């Protein structure tokens, strides 16, 4: 994981009782926008922007979107609507002429059908692609429509506020109220009960019909109020919660206020980018108990329209909304060439218009509905490491799992920890996240670890920030721990001693030091292999204070074999906190000194052979065995003995010189005779031959008993080798 220390912004967290979003009787479609743009209109990476192109709220479009029929019609597989393939069936018509023209088409059974209608504003708007870079004609051509030159089309929906006006849809994304005398185009639509789309478009809300002067009888007019096409609205349309309003038609949840705790909302109009950033701030604060607020896309804002109302703002207020102010930002950018620094807005009159992103208007956050990106689930959301000694890392990292509970891919762009001095991110867990970008498929997960290494005393806390393409990004995991300064011990290994004489004792030293900040009240140092264990310079009380050094010694008696000793040091404070350490030392016996290759080289060269003849002891050999040839007993002193200077070997002797065993080729032993020669065996054999005394302990010992013991031990220590 590569983390960057971000700027820390302290946020007050406001919590209230959580209210779930309603399911909604219909689902809004996506706008089609898949890219993101900055305030200047430059395309940018969508991750973490909170824009429409990133979140893609709504139901994804079908593919292929349309089917071209042989009868001159096009079926929209997404909405189930059937359109005339000729997008300009008639042009240059006023609104009333357009309505009458479609009635005439039915009389003529246009394209073989007599159930054509002028589409209402919701139906006509459903053809808009908010990612189309042209003015709408390119997109309509892509769908298979013909005669798609730039234009705008009449809907069957009148303005309830001004009967002399009606709703006009511009395929670049705007729809607005214009005078009915304006001359525009006609694109008729029909439905087939046997054909249904992926989504169901709602009614516009209009239930009345209008001529240029006002209300008129609906029967046979073909107006929106006459046909009332679409899914009916639930009753009540809205459920008013404590601080939110739930739309029972769309499943969206709206904040009652757009700028919390602001006395004068007019002072909090903002640019488009500031509106998006403000929603991120609300999520960081877990505003009203939720962290998945977003700036609504243009379809979501437009879903608040009720075409039966002469004053939309007053109607929304009657439904539980606070005063509706002027115009509101959507998260949907304008992509028409030359206008990419614009975004779509929704006015209190219900119009959708493009506005420059640097203008100051209002915003209202929304949540719920269907988001076409993954949904990030984090487990756990908080980690407390407890107490950890300063400068030491927690034994094992805590594993954090990131899972995708949504229906679309989730992109994790960055994982950072604010305090990287005391908390360290690392690769860990059963399925580690990638270090840079991670894509988590629906139902899948990835993991990472966090460890705690306090550098100072006291309580430490920080945040892990997880950035993704989710609307509520970034999300945080709280981490905390306490840096403590428990006592610690420093241990020096045993001193390594080489034991030359196997008859002597060996000793080993261990030194411990309290390098922590608290005293130990109990110190236990032990080595089960020691024959004697003692304290050397520790006197006084049994409190092992900070900075003190204690010295212990392990004594081994008559060391014969090489061995490894392990001492265990366990120190405990008065509060029961313990520290355990180990010291290891190797005891070595100097085999080279016991198996000196300079003696009896000529005999070692003949080991395993029957040597006939005599062997004359050298001066060094005579001194070794305190051999005094020809001396008188009364002249002997200091263990000197009378012995022969010449030793008989070979067939004239009792066996092979230098063997450890009863004979040259005794069948009792499974190993070859030449494998039983050692320096000590040779010494013993020469001593026996020189003194003519049997030295076996079971024969009462004798002048060569030491040599016998050395031979017995030397054979084991040196191994079956004559140096």
XYZ file of C-alpha atoms in Angstrom, residues 49-412:
364
model
C -15.656 13.086 -8.164
C -19.251 12.392 -7.138
C -20.384 13.465 -10.608
C -23.126 11.833 -12.639
C -20.523 10.237 -14.914
C -19.046 8.413 -11.942
C -22.135 7.402 -9.979
C -24.450 6.667 -12.934
C -27.460 6.574 -10.643
C -30.464 4.826 -12.144
C -31.168 1.739 -14.193
C -28.563 0.943 -16.847
C -29.725 1.081 -20.444
C -30.437 -2.057 -22.428
C -28.195 -3.160 -25.266
C -29.078 -2.899 -28.023
C -31.137 0.077 -27.003
C -33.416 -0.050 -30.048
C -34.785 -2.503 -32.594
C -35.505 -1.251 -36.112
C -38.772 -2.733 -37.340
C -39.718 -3.424 -40.938
C -42.847 -1.260 -40.736
C -40.944 2.010 -40.397
C -40.949 2.062 -36.598
C -38.276 1.724 -33.895
C -38.834 -0.117 -30.613
C -37.010 1.204 -27.557
C -36.106 -1.969 -25.648
C -35.414 0.082 -22.520
C -38.788 1.833 -22.179
C -40.957 -0.394 -24.403
C -42.095 2.644 -26.448
C -42.491 2.365 -30.219
C -41.501 5.433 -32.237
C -41.786 6.532 -35.824
C -38.381 5.965 -37.348
C -38.756 9.286 -39.157
C -37.810 11.738 -36.418
C -39.313 14.664 -38.340
C -42.698 13.321 -39.383
C -43.797 16.937 -39.479
C -41.915 20.186 -38.913
C -42.880 23.824 -38.513
C -46.030 23.128 -36.535
C -47.484 24.964 -33.571
C -48.339 22.930 -30.485
C -52.051 22.608 -31.307
C -51.204 21.743 -34.907
C -48.864 19.026 -33.635
C -51.602 17.490 -31.462
C -54.082 17.595 -34.339
C -51.508 16.216 -36.761
C -51.079 13.038 -34.736
C -54.866 12.596 -34.619
C -54.808 12.796 -38.415
C -52.033 10.173 -38.551
C -54.327 7.771 -36.714
C -57.134 8.465 -39.172
C -54.662 7.563 -41.933
C -53.371 4.480 -40.057
C -49.845 5.844 -40.307
C -47.377 2.935 -40.762
C -50.321 0.576 -40.276
C -51.349 1.785 -36.815
C -54.078 4.043 -35.466
C -52.917 4.420 -31.846
C -50.245 7.059 -32.283
C -49.990 9.935 -29.811
C -47.916 13.011 -29.255
C -45.517 11.873 -26.479
C -45.746 13.469 -23.068
C -42.681 15.259 -21.718
C -41.439 12.224 -19.744
C -41.699 9.920 -22.771
C -39.983 12.360 -25.115
C -37.253 13.116 -22.586
C -36.461 9.373 -22.276
C -34.728 9.518 -25.685
C -32.109 11.982 -24.424
C -28.500 10.882 -24.030
C -26.636 13.267 -21.756
C -23.300 11.942 -23.018
C -24.010 12.801 -26.640
C -21.476 15.428 -27.728
C -23.745 16.734 -30.470
C -27.080 18.447 -30.170
C -29.058 15.200 -30.102
C -29.176 14.450 -33.800
C -26.067 12.240 -33.668
C -27.511 10.160 -30.845
C -30.870 9.723 -32.556
C -29.056 8.595 -35.696
C -27.117 6.083 -33.610
C -30.416 4.670 -32.388
C -31.530 4.209 -35.990
C -33.776 7.224 -36.450
C -33.881 8.981 -39.801
C -34.108 12.689 -40.579
C -32.518 13.667 -37.256
C -31.284 17.150 -38.106
C -31.109 19.483 -35.158
C -34.428 20.427 -33.721
C -36.733 20.333 -30.762
C -39.965 18.427 -30.403
C -43.384 19.184 -29.001
C -44.667 17.173 -26.077
C -48.371 16.729 -25.310
C -47.858 18.290 -21.865
C -49.129 21.838 -21.358
C -47.936 24.297 -18.778
C -50.387 24.281 -15.883
C -49.190 27.755 -14.965
C -49.624 29.255 -18.420
C -52.100 27.402 -20.644
C -50.749 29.263 -23.680
C -47.447 27.404 -23.233
C -46.364 23.771 -23.452
C -43.293 21.686 -22.726
C -40.706 21.459 -25.486
C -37.867 18.902 -25.434
C -34.472 19.637 -26.942
C -32.495 16.418 -27.471
C -29.352 18.176 -26.260
C -30.828 17.698 -22.787
C -32.949 20.737 -22.080
C -36.703 20.884 -21.755
C -38.568 24.063 -21.139
C -41.903 25.839 -21.318
C -42.453 27.825 -24.525
C -45.389 29.500 -26.198
C -47.662 27.139 -28.098
C -47.435 29.280 -31.200
C -43.756 28.413 -31.656
C -43.161 26.219 -34.712
C -41.457 22.913 -33.937
C -41.332 19.232 -34.967
C -43.465 16.151 -34.303
C -42.187 12.662 -33.349
C -45.187 10.367 -32.684
C -45.082 7.404 -30.303
C -47.272 4.389 -29.532
C -47.279 1.373 -27.216
C -48.009 -2.301 -27.571
C -49.437 -4.166 -24.604
C -47.363 -7.189 -25.552
C -44.093 -5.222 -25.439
C -42.659 -4.070 -22.145
C -39.390 -2.366 -21.432
C -36.827 -2.724 -18.675
C -38.230 0.286 -16.847
C -41.696 1.770 -16.487
C -41.929 5.494 -17.078
C -44.144 7.370 -14.596
C -47.050 9.645 -15.359
C -46.276 13.353 -15.586
C -48.959 14.171 -13.002
C -51.029 16.168 -15.496
C -54.727 15.359 -15.336
C -56.256 18.393 -17.043
C -56.274 19.663 -20.614
C -55.732 23.190 -21.914
C -56.240 25.320 -24.932
C -54.568 28.688 -25.364
C -57.048 30.347 -23.028
C -57.226 27.840 -20.197
C -58.890 24.615 -19.198
C -60.771 22.616 -21.771
C -62.547 19.278 -21.949
C -60.014 16.437 -22.324
C -62.118 13.953 -24.274
C -60.506 13.101 -27.619
C -57.873 15.836 -27.402
C -54.891 13.493 -27.346
C -53.273 15.731 -24.745
C -51.265 14.460 -21.790
C -54.147 15.147 -19.419
C -56.428 13.118 -21.686
C -54.247 9.993 -22.104
C -52.268 10.138 -18.799
C -49.740 7.579 -20.007
C -47.304 6.024 -17.562
C -47.170 4.366 -14.170
C -49.544 5.869 -11.599
C -48.104 7.637 -8.591
C -48.410 6.119 -5.129
C -50.430 7.853 -2.469
C -49.066 9.562 -0.570
C -46.387 10.554 -3.012
C -43.989 11.571 -0.222
C -43.336 10.422 3.328
C -42.092 13.212 5.573
C -39.468 12.055 8.082
C -37.730 14.042 10.796
C -35.032 15.660 8.661
C -35.645 13.922 5.328
C -38.409 13.333 2.790
C -38.839 9.946 1.100
C -40.286 9.802 -2.411
C -42.531 6.743 -2.592
C -42.545 6.918 -6.397
C -38.801 6.872 -7.093
C -37.383 5.479 -3.847
C -35.186 8.552 -3.407
C -34.617 10.233 -0.049
C -34.144 14.008 -0.061
C -32.712 16.231 2.619
C -35.280 18.741 3.782
C -32.652 21.447 3.782
C -29.908 21.966 1.264
C -27.567 23.903 3.546
C -27.925 22.698 7.148
C -28.017 25.225 9.970
C -27.888 28.227 7.639
C -30.167 31.094 8.616
C -30.072 32.786 5.212
C -29.834 30.205 2.382
C -29.290 32.936 -0.180
C -25.831 33.425 1.280
C -25.086 29.793 0.503
C -25.660 29.671 -3.198
C -22.608 28.066 -4.712
C -20.820 27.133 -7.888
C -21.291 23.704 -9.407
C -17.967 22.342 -8.120
C -18.573 23.730 -4.650
C -21.958 22.006 -4.603
C -20.323 18.643 -5.350
C -17.638 19.248 -2.725
C -20.249 20.280 -0.184
C -21.986 16.915 -0.521
C -18.655 15.189 0.153
C -18.402 17.245 3.333
C -21.889 16.126 4.376
C -20.860 12.495 3.861
C -17.723 12.980 5.918
C -19.928 14.359 8.698
C -22.348 11.411 8.305
C -25.061 14.002 7.780
C -28.404 12.921 9.270
C -26.874 9.506 9.942
C -25.919 8.715 6.326
C -22.677 8.860 4.382
C -24.036 8.179 0.879
C -25.511 11.552 -0.079
C -24.932 12.777 -3.615
C -25.687 15.755 -5.789
C -28.698 14.499 -7.799
C -28.430 13.918 -11.522
C -30.802 15.790 -13.791
C -33.342 12.946 -14.028
C -33.507 12.724 -10.241
C -34.145 16.461 -9.891
C -36.701 16.397 -12.701
C -38.553 13.540 -10.994
C -39.844 16.111 -8.463
C -41.919 17.724 -11.202
C -45.704 17.573 -11.119
C -47.055 18.850 -14.415
C -50.496 19.394 -12.892
C -49.228 22.151 -10.618
C -49.259 25.798 -11.673
C -46.653 26.541 -8.977
C -44.227 23.656 -8.428
C -42.487 25.344 -5.493
C -45.708 25.767 -3.529
C -46.746 22.188 -4.262
C -43.435 20.770 -3.057
C -43.770 22.835 0.087
C -47.231 21.349 0.622
C -45.633 17.909 0.380
C -43.269 18.644 3.269
C -40.352 20.317 1.537
C -39.062 23.626 2.897
C -39.268 26.678 0.634
C -37.987 25.822 -2.836
C -35.466 28.366 -4.000
C -35.017 29.462 -7.586
C -32.693 26.930 -9.324
C -30.760 23.823 -8.216
C -27.577 22.195 -9.506
C -27.525 18.685 -10.898
C -24.400 16.519 -11.082
C -24.862 16.178 -14.855
C -22.506 18.158 -17.084
C -23.331 19.554 -20.495
C -21.196 17.829 -23.131
C -22.433 19.688 -26.200
C -19.441 21.101 -28.048
C -18.684 24.605 -26.827
C -20.685 24.213 -23.626
C -18.683 21.686 -21.603
C -18.164 24.273 -18.869
C -21.927 24.149 -18.272
C -24.045 21.828 -16.154
C -27.759 21.122 -16.116
C -29.949 22.811 -13.536
C -33.534 22.399 -12.423
C -35.666 25.436 -11.753
C -38.517 25.872 -9.312
C -40.738 26.177 -12.403
C -39.713 22.658 -13.484
C -37.474 23.581 -16.430
C -34.169 21.861 -17.163
C -31.615 24.366 -18.433
C -27.847 24.559 -18.961
C -25.941 26.990 -16.743
C -22.295 27.974 -16.588
C -20.617 26.082 -13.755
C -19.296 29.264 -12.140
C -22.795 30.636 -11.498
C -24.095 30.711 -7.933
C -27.267 28.662 -7.402
C -28.629 26.204 -4.841
C -28.145 22.498 -4.197
C -30.206 19.790 -2.499
C -28.599 16.424 -1.623
C -30.267 13.090 -2.313
C -29.589 9.450 -1.515
C -31.079 6.055 -2.309
C -32.355 4.786 -5.616
C -30.191 2.584 -7.793
C -26.493 3.326 -8.122
C -24.687 1.636 -10.986
C -21.435 1.342 -9.133
C -20.337 -0.989 -6.416
C -21.253 -0.511 -2.796
C -18.322 -0.546 -0.405
C -18.669 -2.483 2.836
C -15.829 -2.226 5.366
C -15.226 -4.616 8.233
C -14.264 -3.610 10.830
C -14.946 0.145 10.851
C -12.882 0.757 13.992
C -9.792 -0.902 15.493
C -8.379 -0.410 18.979
C -4.925 -1.956 19.455
C -4.965 -1.387 23.213
C -1.643 -0.935 24.989
C 1.558 -1.363 23.005
C 5.079 -0.751 24.232
C 6.775 2.216 22.592
C 8.973 1.316 19.669
C 7.568 -2.187 19.280
C 5.117 -3.321 16.625
C 1.895 -5.119 17.417
C 2.376 -8.863 17.130
C 0.236 -9.273 14.023
C -1.553 -6.752 11.807
C -5.283 -6.275 12.119
C -6.940 -7.313 8.854
C -9.544 -5.043 7.250
C -11.866 -6.434 4.591
C -13.303 -4.365 1.742
C -16.274 -6.018 0.040
C -18.615 -5.023 -2.769
C -22.299 -5.526 -1.948
C -23.452 -3.683 -5.063
C -24.377 -4.922 -8.513
C -21.491 -3.262 -10.365
C -17.709 -3.142 -10.132
C -16.250 -1.144 -7.264
C -12.995 0.707 -7.909
C -10.727 1.368 -4.923
